[in-house]
Amino acid sequence: MIVVHHLNNSRSQRILWLLEELELEYQIKFYQRDSETNLAPSTLKLVHPLGKSPVITDGDVTVAESGAIIEYLVKTYGAQLNPEAGSEAERQNTYWLHFAEGSLMPPMVAKLVFDKVRENAKPFFIKAIANKIADKVMESYYNPIISNNMSFINTHLEHNEWFAGDKLSGADFQMSFPLEASVARGVTKQHPAIEAFVAKIHQRPAYKRALEKGGEYAYA
């Protein structure tokens, strides 16, 4: 039996969606973020040394990292989501599987960190300095990267129904989390194809089932 070690408001929601699309039986073990740090609880380290979610166990097999989990599940149970070997669809699937966490998420996480700096810096004179530094770094480095990434993704989705072409693939599950977060934070207002993609996955019956089972998730 597949067990998903599921953290609220996290990347593990896309794993539940994938399992529902594949119509696999699975169990969920729930974990809650620390109310002060927003980090995963230390109990997750009993499953994997890094103590992060998602992690799945499938019998004696333990798999961590969203991309690796998606590849494992698709190769093991979901041939229908695997593009034909050597095809352009396969190349696109591989590219977007890596792009999601390799290029898209790092600047988004940086933005989140600098937003927290602005919110939490004290006292007033420290806050003013922190805000100035955060604004300078965002304006000169991270904001242009985020904007360029969003334009790139939007253009791709204008010409493709799914990330690997005309069929759902592992790449769509991997890309769902950062794009949901982007829509929720208002980053995609000038990128209608991204917003249409997120709206489309939210309407899928498998996605809705995953949401009901997974519980709290701020990006849907």
PDB file of C-alpha atoms in Angstrom:
ATOM      1  CA  MET A   1       0.000   0.000   0.000  1.00  0.00           C
ATOM      2  CA  ILE A   2       1.286   3.446  -0.931  1.00  0.00           C
ATOM      3  CA  VAL A   3       1.482   5.850   2.014  1.00  0.00           C
ATOM      4  CA  VAL A   4       1.740   9.590   1.405  1.00  0.00           C
ATOM      5  CA  HIS A   5       3.343  11.574   4.209  1.00  0.00           C
ATOM      6  CA  HIS A   6       1.310  14.700   3.636  1.00  0.00           C
ATOM      7  CA  LEU A   7       2.023  18.175   5.017  1.00  0.00           C
ATOM      8  CA  ASN A   8      -0.701  20.812   4.903  1.00  0.00           C
ATOM      9  CA  ASN A   9      -0.257  23.626   2.354  1.00  0.00           C
ATOM     10  CA  SER A  10       2.648  21.893   0.665  1.00  0.00           C
ATOM     11  CA  ARG A  11       3.903  20.272  -2.504  1.00  0.00           C
ATOM     12  CA  SER A  12       2.488  16.947  -1.377  1.00  0.00           C
ATOM     13  CA  GLN A  13      -0.980  18.006  -2.566  1.00  0.00           C
ATOM     14  CA  ARG A  14       0.131  17.449  -6.169  1.00  0.00           C
ATOM     15  CA  ILE A  15       1.109  13.882  -5.271  1.00  0.00           C
ATOM     16  CA  LEU A  16      -2.406  13.223  -4.000  1.00  0.00           C
ATOM     17  CA  TRP A  17      -3.777  14.614  -7.278  1.00  0.00           C
ATOM     18  CA  LEU A  18      -1.522  12.264  -9.264  1.00  0.00           C
ATOM     19  CA  LEU A  19      -2.607   9.254  -7.209  1.00  0.00           C
ATOM     20  CA  GLU A  20      -6.241  10.139  -7.796  1.00  0.00           C
ATOM     21  CA  GLU A  21      -5.673  10.491 -11.544  1.00  0.00           C
ATOM     22  CA  LEU A  22      -4.039   7.055 -11.545  1.00  0.00           C
ATOM     23  CA  GLU A  23      -6.933   5.665  -9.449  1.00  0.00           C
ATOM     24  CA  LEU A  24      -4.486   3.998  -7.065  1.00  0.00           C
ATOM     25  CA  GLU A  25      -5.258   2.952  -3.525  1.00  0.00           C
ATOM     26  CA  TYR A  26      -3.237   4.858  -0.965  1.00  0.00           C
ATOM     27  CA  GLN A  27      -3.221   6.034   2.623  1.00  0.00           C
ATOM     28  CA  ILE A  28      -2.455   9.510   3.929  1.00  0.00           C
ATOM     29  CA  LYS A  29      -0.450  10.216   7.056  1.00  0.00           C
ATOM     30  CA  PHE A  30      -1.076  13.821   8.018  1.00  0.00           C
ATOM     31  CA  TYR A  31       1.467  16.317   9.380  1.00  0.00           C
ATOM     32  CA  GLN A  32       0.847  19.932  10.415  1.00  0.00           C
ATOM     33  CA  ARG A  33       3.230  22.836  10.042  1.00  0.00           C
ATOM     34  CA  ASP A  34       4.601  24.487  13.174  1.00  0.00           C
ATOM     35  CA  SER A  35       2.381  27.478  13.947  1.00  0.00           C
ATOM     36  CA  GLU A  36       5.379  29.731  14.655  1.00  0.00           C
ATOM     37  CA  THR A  37       8.041  28.650  12.153  1.00  0.00           C
ATOM     38  CA  ASN A  38       5.706  27.287   9.439  1.00  0.00           C
ATOM     39  CA  LEU A  39       8.158  24.399   9.055  1.00  0.00           C
ATOM     40  CA  ALA A  40       7.341  20.710   8.932  1.00  0.00           C
ATOM     41  CA  PRO A  41       7.333  18.844  12.263  1.00  0.00           C
ATOM     42  CA  SER A  42      10.416  16.913  13.321  1.00  0.00           C
ATOM     43  CA  THR A  43       8.426  13.646  13.195  1.00  0.00           C
ATOM     44  CA  LEU A  44       8.860  13.654   9.414  1.00  0.00           C
ATOM     45  CA  LYS A  45      12.545  12.892   9.999  1.00  0.00           C
ATOM     46  CA  LEU A  46      11.468   9.422  11.073  1.00  0.00           C
ATOM     47  CA  VAL A  47      10.427   8.848   7.463  1.00  0.00           C
ATOM     48  CA  HIS A  48      13.273  10.659   5.698  1.00  0.00           C
ATOM     49  CA  PRO A  49      16.369  12.301   7.245  1.00  0.00           C
ATOM     50  CA  LEU A  50      15.616  15.730   5.763  1.00  0.00           C
ATOM     51  CA  GLY A  51      12.191  15.801   7.403  1.00  0.00           C
ATOM     52  CA  LYS A  52      10.395  17.357   4.444  1.00  0.00           C
ATOM     53  CA  SER A  53       7.200  16.556   2.552  1.00  0.00           C
ATOM     54  CA  PRO A  54       6.244  14.978   0.252  1.00  0.00           C
ATOM     55  CA  VAL A  55       7.596  11.536   0.945  1.00  0.00           C
ATOM     56  CA  ILE A  56       5.915   8.299  -0.047  1.00  0.00           C
ATOM     57  CA  THR A  57       6.465   4.745   1.016  1.00  0.00           C
ATOM     58  CA  ASP A  58       5.443   1.891  -1.260  1.00  0.00           C
ATOM     59  CA  GLY A  59       6.126  -1.325   0.553  1.00  0.00           C
ATOM     60  CA  ASP A  60       9.866  -1.317   1.219  1.00  0.00           C
ATOM     61  CA  VAL A  61      10.472   1.598  -1.143  1.00  0.00           C
ATOM     62  CA  THR A  62      10.769   5.161   0.198  1.00  0.00           C
ATOM     63  CA  VAL A  63      10.822   8.042  -2.285  1.00  0.00           C
ATOM     64  CA  ALA A  64      11.354  11.726  -1.449  1.00  0.00           C
ATOM     65  CA  GLU A  65      11.285  14.872  -3.636  1.00  0.00           C
ATOM     66  CA  SER A  66       8.209  15.669  -5.706  1.00  0.00           C
ATOM     67  CA  GLY A  67       9.873  15.147  -9.088  1.00  0.00           C
ATOM     68  CA  ALA A  68      11.314  11.778  -8.084  1.00  0.00           C
ATOM     69  CA  ILE A  69       7.954  10.689  -6.618  1.00  0.00           C
ATOM     70  CA  ILE A  70       6.101  11.693  -9.771  1.00  0.00           C
ATOM     71  CA  GLU A  71       8.598   9.851 -11.978  1.00  0.00           C
ATOM     72  CA  TYR A  72       8.410   6.769  -9.761  1.00  0.00           C
ATOM     73  CA  LEU A  73       4.615   6.642  -9.735  1.00  0.00           C
ATOM     74  CA  VAL A  74       4.284   7.273 -13.465  1.00  0.00           C
ATOM     75  CA  LYS A  75       6.920   4.666 -14.388  1.00  0.00           C
ATOM     76  CA  THR A  76       5.542   2.108 -11.946  1.00  0.00           C
ATOM     77  CA  TYR A  77       1.800   2.597 -12.257  1.00  0.00           C
ATOM     78  CA  GLY A  78       0.968   5.225 -14.885  1.00  0.00           C
ATOM     79  CA  ALA A  79       2.102   4.331 -18.393  1.00  0.00           C
ATOM     80  CA  GLN A  80      -0.756   6.457 -19.755  1.00  0.00           C
ATOM     81  CA  LEU A  81       0.980   9.582 -18.418  1.00  0.00           C
ATOM     82  CA  ASN A  82       4.355   8.668 -19.925  1.00  0.00           C
ATOM     83  CA  PRO A  83       4.987  10.265 -23.345  1.00  0.00           C
ATOM     84  CA  GLU A  84       6.363   8.094 -26.128  1.00  0.00           C
ATOM     85  CA  ALA A  85      10.100   7.500 -25.789  1.00  0.00           C
ATOM     86  CA  GLY A  86      12.177   9.786 -27.982  1.00  0.00           C
ATOM     87  CA  SER A  87       9.272  12.080 -28.784  1.00  0.00           C
ATOM     88  CA  GLU A  88       9.094  15.850 -28.434  1.00  0.00           C
ATOM     89  CA  ALA A  89       6.437  15.268 -25.766  1.00  0.00           C
ATOM     90  CA  GLU A  90       8.938  13.228 -23.739  1.00  0.00           C
ATOM     91  CA  ARG A  91      11.535  15.990 -24.037  1.00  0.00           C
ATOM     92  CA  GLN A  92       9.019  18.613 -22.927  1.00  0.00           C
ATOM     93  CA  ASN A  93       7.884  16.430 -20.035  1.00  0.00           C
ATOM     94  CA  THR A  94      11.471  16.020 -18.824  1.00  0.00           C
ATOM     95  CA  TYR A  95      12.222  19.715 -19.229  1.00  0.00           C
ATOM     96  CA  TRP A  96       9.231  20.966 -17.230  1.00  0.00           C
ATOM     97  CA  LEU A  97       9.721  18.325 -14.535  1.00  0.00           C
ATOM     98  CA  HIS A  98      13.148  19.875 -13.873  1.00  0.00           C
ATOM     99  CA  PHE A  99      12.193  23.493 -14.585  1.00  0.00           C
ATOM    100  CA  ALA A 100       9.574  23.560 -11.798  1.00  0.00           C
ATOM    101  CA  GLU A 101      12.039  23.226  -8.940  1.00  0.00           C
ATOM    102  CA  GLY A 102      15.255  24.101 -10.755  1.00  0.00           C
ATOM    103  CA  SER A 103      14.316  27.471 -12.290  1.00  0.00           C
ATOM    104  CA  LEU A 104      10.835  28.450 -11.155  1.00  0.00           C
ATOM    105  CA  MET A 105      10.728  27.828  -7.403  1.00  0.00           C
ATOM    106  CA  PRO A 106      14.061  29.329  -6.183  1.00  0.00           C
ATOM    107  CA  PRO A 107      13.233  32.975  -7.031  1.00  0.00           C
ATOM    108  CA  MET A 108       9.694  32.475  -5.752  1.00  0.00           C
ATOM    109  CA  VAL A 109      11.032  31.211  -2.428  1.00  0.00           C
ATOM    110  CA  ALA A 110      13.417  34.170  -2.318  1.00  0.00           C
ATOM    111  CA  LYS A 111      10.485  36.526  -2.808  1.00  0.00           C
ATOM    112  CA  LEU A 112       8.633  34.830   0.046  1.00  0.00           C
ATOM    113  CA  VAL A 113      11.671  35.195   2.320  1.00  0.00           C
ATOM    114  CA  PHE A 114      12.124  38.888   1.531  1.00  0.00           C
ATOM    115  CA  ASP A 115       8.400  39.484   2.056  1.00  0.00           C
ATOM    116  CA  LYS A 116       8.794  37.940   5.512  1.00  0.00           C
ATOM    117  CA  VAL A 117      11.774  40.203   6.184  1.00  0.00           C
ATOM    118  CA  ARG A 118       9.608  43.230   5.430  1.00  0.00           C
ATOM    119  CA  GLU A 119       6.820  41.972   7.686  1.00  0.00           C
ATOM    120  CA  ASN A 120       8.912  40.936  10.669  1.00  0.00           C
ATOM    121  CA  ALA A 121      11.790  43.440  10.842  1.00  0.00           C
ATOM    122  CA  LYS A 122      11.828  45.421  14.121  1.00  0.00           C
ATOM    123  CA  PRO A 123      12.296  48.064  15.504  1.00  0.00           C
ATOM    124  CA  PHE A 124      11.331  50.871  13.104  1.00  0.00           C
ATOM    125  CA  PHE A 125      14.840  51.986  12.092  1.00  0.00           C
ATOM    126  CA  ILE A 126      15.819  48.362  11.407  1.00  0.00           C
ATOM    127  CA  LYS A 127      12.610  47.816   9.450  1.00  0.00           C
ATOM    128  CA  ALA A 128      13.366  50.780   7.183  1.00  0.00           C
ATOM    129  CA  ILE A 129      16.844  49.451   6.395  1.00  0.00           C
ATOM    130  CA  ALA A 130      15.580  45.882   5.896  1.00  0.00           C
ATOM    131  CA  ASN A 131      12.843  47.079   3.549  1.00  0.00           C
ATOM    132  CA  LYS A 132      15.337  49.073   1.501  1.00  0.00           C
ATOM    133  CA  ILE A 133      17.657  46.090   1.135  1.00  0.00           C
ATOM    134  CA  ALA A 134      14.804  43.710   0.317  1.00  0.00           C
ATOM    135  CA  ASP A 135      13.350  46.085  -2.281  1.00  0.00           C
ATOM    136  CA  LYS A 136      16.739  46.580  -3.931  1.00  0.00           C
ATOM    137  CA  VAL A 137      17.438  42.851  -4.203  1.00  0.00           C
ATOM    138  CA  MET A 138      13.934  42.077  -5.500  1.00  0.00           C
ATOM    139  CA  GLU A 139      13.860  44.901  -8.035  1.00  0.00           C
ATOM    140  CA  SER A 140      17.341  44.322  -9.397  1.00  0.00           C
ATOM    141  CA  TYR A 141      17.418  40.527  -9.401  1.00  0.00           C
ATOM    142  CA  TYR A 142      14.493  38.326  -8.411  1.00  0.00           C
ATOM    143  CA  ASN A 143      11.508  40.252  -9.823  1.00  0.00           C
ATOM    144  CA  PRO A 144      12.930  40.290 -13.377  1.00  0.00           C
ATOM    145  CA  ILE A 145      13.609  36.547 -13.161  1.00  0.00           C
ATOM    146  CA  ILE A 146      10.095  35.814 -11.913  1.00  0.00           C
ATOM    147  CA  SER A 147       8.565  38.025 -14.597  1.00  0.00           C
ATOM    148  CA  ASN A 148      10.623  36.366 -17.329  1.00  0.00           C
ATOM    149  CA  ASN A 149       9.697  32.888 -16.065  1.00  0.00           C
ATOM    150  CA  MET A 150       5.999  33.719 -16.048  1.00  0.00           C
ATOM    151  CA  SER A 151       6.077  35.137 -19.561  1.00  0.00           C
ATOM    152  CA  PHE A 152       7.945  32.048 -20.765  1.00  0.00           C
ATOM    153  CA  ILE A 153       5.432  29.672 -19.181  1.00  0.00           C
ATOM    154  CA  ASN A 154       2.460  31.680 -20.382  1.00  0.00           C
ATOM    155  CA  THR A 155       3.713  31.615 -23.985  1.00  0.00           C
ATOM    156  CA  HIS A 156       4.202  27.857 -23.807  1.00  0.00           C
ATOM    157  CA  LEU A 157       0.676  27.311 -22.481  1.00  0.00           C
ATOM    158  CA  GLU A 158      -0.785  29.549 -25.160  1.00  0.00           C
ATOM    159  CA  HIS A 159       0.372  26.968 -27.703  1.00  0.00           C
ATOM    160  CA  ASN A 160      -0.038  23.740 -25.714  1.00  0.00           C
ATOM    161  CA  GLU A 161      -2.983  22.247 -23.869  1.00  0.00           C
ATOM    162  CA  TRP A 162      -0.645  20.587 -21.364  1.00  0.00           C
ATOM    163  CA  PHE A 163       3.032  21.050 -20.626  1.00  0.00           C
ATOM    164  CA  ALA A 164       4.154  18.111 -22.765  1.00  0.00           C
ATOM    165  CA  GLY A 165       1.695  18.848 -25.563  1.00  0.00           C
ATOM    166  CA  ASP A 166      -1.874  17.619 -25.970  1.00  0.00           C
ATOM    167  CA  LYS A 167      -1.854  14.990 -23.215  1.00  0.00           C
ATOM    168  CA  LEU A 168      -1.562  15.136 -19.429  1.00  0.00           C
ATOM    169  CA  SER A 169       1.872  14.032 -18.182  1.00  0.00           C
ATOM    170  CA  GLY A 170       3.981  14.074 -15.041  1.00  0.00           C
ATOM    171  CA  ALA A 171       5.128  17.603 -15.845  1.00  0.00           C
ATOM    172  CA  ASP A 172       1.639  18.987 -15.238  1.00  0.00           C
ATOM    173  CA  PHE A 173       1.584  17.665 -11.685  1.00  0.00           C
ATOM    174  CA  GLN A 174       5.064  19.018 -10.991  1.00  0.00           C
ATOM    175  CA  MET A 175       4.232  22.460 -12.382  1.00  0.00           C
ATOM    176  CA  SER A 176       0.876  22.693 -10.605  1.00  0.00           C
ATOM    177  CA  PHE A 177       2.167  23.762  -7.182  1.00  0.00           C
ATOM    178  CA  PRO A 178       4.305  26.774  -8.194  1.00  0.00           C
ATOM    179  CA  LEU A 179       1.632  27.981 -10.598  1.00  0.00           C
ATOM    180  CA  GLU A 180      -1.123  27.637  -8.014  1.00  0.00           C
ATOM    181  CA  ALA A 181       1.026  29.609  -5.573  1.00  0.00           C
ATOM    182  CA  SER A 182       1.678  32.249  -8.236  1.00  0.00           C
ATOM    183  CA  VAL A 183      -2.008  32.669  -9.002  1.00  0.00           C
ATOM    184  CA  ALA A 184      -2.877  32.835  -5.300  1.00  0.00           C
ATOM    185  CA  ARG A 185      -0.297  35.595  -4.757  1.00  0.00           C
ATOM    186  CA  GLY A 186      -1.395  37.662  -7.742  1.00  0.00           C
ATOM    187  CA  VAL A 187       1.784  37.123  -9.747  1.00  0.00           C
ATOM    188  CA  THR A 188      -0.035  35.950 -12.894  1.00  0.00           C
ATOM    189  CA  LYS A 189      -2.523  38.777 -13.510  1.00  0.00           C
ATOM    190  CA  GLN A 190      -0.890  39.541 -16.865  1.00  0.00           C
ATOM    191  CA  HIS A 191      -0.597  35.861 -17.798  1.00  0.00           C
ATOM    192  CA  PRO A 192      -4.066  34.504 -18.673  1.00  0.00           C
ATOM    193  CA  ALA A 193      -2.824  31.177 -20.039  1.00  0.00           C
ATOM    194  CA  ILE A 194      -1.315  30.323 -16.658  1.00  0.00           C
ATOM    195  CA  GLU A 195      -4.514  31.248 -14.850  1.00  0.00           C
ATOM    196  CA  ALA A 196      -6.526  29.180 -17.337  1.00  0.00           C
ATOM    197  CA  PHE A 197      -4.238  26.189 -16.725  1.00  0.00           C
ATOM    198  CA  VAL A 198      -4.693  26.404 -12.961  1.00  0.00           C
ATOM    199  CA  ALA A 199      -8.462  26.814 -13.318  1.00  0.00           C
ATOM    200  CA  LYS A 200      -8.532  23.776 -15.613  1.00  0.00           C
ATOM    201  CA  ILE A 201      -6.736  21.468 -13.205  1.00  0.00           C
ATOM    202  CA  HIS A 202      -8.947  22.666 -10.352  1.00  0.00           C
ATOM    203  CA  GLN A 203     -11.977  21.451 -12.279  1.00  0.00           C
ATOM    204  CA  ARG A 204     -10.708  17.924 -12.766  1.00  0.00           C
ATOM    205  CA  PRO A 205     -12.644  15.354 -10.708  1.00  0.00           C
ATOM    206  CA  ALA A 206      -9.397  13.696  -9.567  1.00  0.00           C
ATOM    207  CA  TYR A 207      -8.069  17.033  -8.340  1.00  0.00           C
ATOM    208  CA  LYS A 208     -11.248  17.685  -6.381  1.00  0.00           C
ATOM    209  CA  ARG A 209     -11.081  14.244  -4.786  1.00  0.00           C
ATOM    210  CA  ALA A 210      -7.455  14.845  -3.802  1.00  0.00           C
ATOM    211  CA  LEU A 211      -8.393  18.172  -2.264  1.00  0.00           C
ATOM    212  CA  GLU A 212     -11.163  16.606  -0.198  1.00  0.00           C
ATOM    213  CA  LYS A 213      -8.811  13.927   1.102  1.00  0.00           C
ATOM    214  CA  GLY A 214      -5.789  16.168   1.630  1.00  0.00           C
ATOM    215  CA  GLY A 215      -7.483  18.834   3.730  1.00  0.00           C
ATOM    216  CA  GLU A 216      -6.144  22.338   4.260  1.00  0.00           C
ATOM    217  CA  TYR A 217      -4.524  23.735   1.109  1.00  0.00           C
ATOM    218  CA  ALA A 218      -4.267  27.468   0.615  1.00  0.00           C
ATOM    219  CA  TYR A 219      -3.643  27.471  -3.130  1.00  0.00           C
ATOM    220  CA  ALA A 220      -6.911  25.987  -4.384  1.00  0.00           C
TER     221      ALA A 220
END
